[in-house]
């Protein structure tokens, strides 16, 4: 017999106590793939004034 055989636990027995679970935990969810993620008739929510500066060279800002 090897060491691994001695370390394995015997098969567990069913819980003999009272049932304490309330019911199903997971709610039945609708399929989110059916929802629209892009609605062309709505105005865009972004203002266009991002905190990031897209057209700026990072290397020009450095003090060398």
mmCIF file of C-alpha atoms in Angstrom, residues 3-36:
data_model
loop_
_atom_site.group_PDB
_atom_site.id
_atom_site.type_symbol
_atom_site.label_atom_id
_atom_site.label_comp_id
_atom_site.label_asym_id
_atom_site.label_seq_id
_atom_site.Cartn_x
_atom_site.Cartn_y
_atom_site.Cartn_z
ATOM 1 C CA UNK A 3 0.935 6.671 1.228
ATOM 2 C CA UNK A 4 -1.744 8.058 -1.095
ATOM 3 C CA UNK A 5 -4.048 5.118 -0.394
ATOM 4 C CA UNK A 6 -3.918 5.772 3.353
ATOM 5 C CA UNK A 7 -4.720 9.497 3.033
ATOM 6 C CA UNK A 8 -7.961 9.096 1.097
ATOM 7 C CA UNK A 9 -11.111 9.514 3.162
ATOM 8 C CA UNK A 10 -13.846 6.889 3.176
ATOM 9 C CA UNK A 11 -16.980 7.729 1.172
ATOM 10 C CA UNK A 12 -19.142 10.270 2.985
ATOM 11 C CA UNK A 13 -22.532 9.345 4.404
ATOM 12 C CA UNK A 14 -25.684 11.349 3.700
ATOM 13 C CA UNK A 15 -26.509 14.072 6.226
ATOM 14 C CA UNK A 16 -28.947 12.579 8.762
ATOM 15 C CA UNK A 17 -30.170 15.907 10.204
ATOM 16 C CA UNK A 18 -33.093 18.130 9.226
ATOM 17 C CA UNK A 19 -33.232 19.785 5.817
ATOM 18 C CA UNK A 20 -32.206 23.426 6.287
ATOM 19 C CA UNK A 21 -32.064 24.625 2.716
ATOM 20 C CA UNK A 22 -34.806 27.098 1.850
ATOM 21 C CA UNK A 23 -35.097 26.298 -1.833
ATOM 22 C CA UNK A 24 -33.416 26.990 -5.121
ATOM 23 C CA UNK A 25 -30.631 29.530 -4.823
ATOM 24 C CA UNK A 26 -30.318 30.424 -8.455
ATOM 25 C CA UNK A 27 -33.077 32.496 -9.947
ATOM 26 C CA UNK A 28 -34.317 31.672 -13.393
ATOM 27 C CA UNK A 29 -32.743 34.380 -15.516
ATOM 28 C CA UNK A 30 -33.913 35.562 -18.867
ATOM 29 C CA UNK A 31 -31.614 35.286 -21.825
ATOM 30 C CA UNK A 32 -29.671 38.539 -21.946
ATOM 31 C CA UNK A 33 -28.665 37.919 -25.538
ATOM 32 C CA UNK A 34 -32.188 38.895 -26.531
ATOM 33 C CA UNK A 35 -31.806 42.402 -25.114
ATOM 34 C CA UNK A 36 -30.596 45.203 -27.360
#
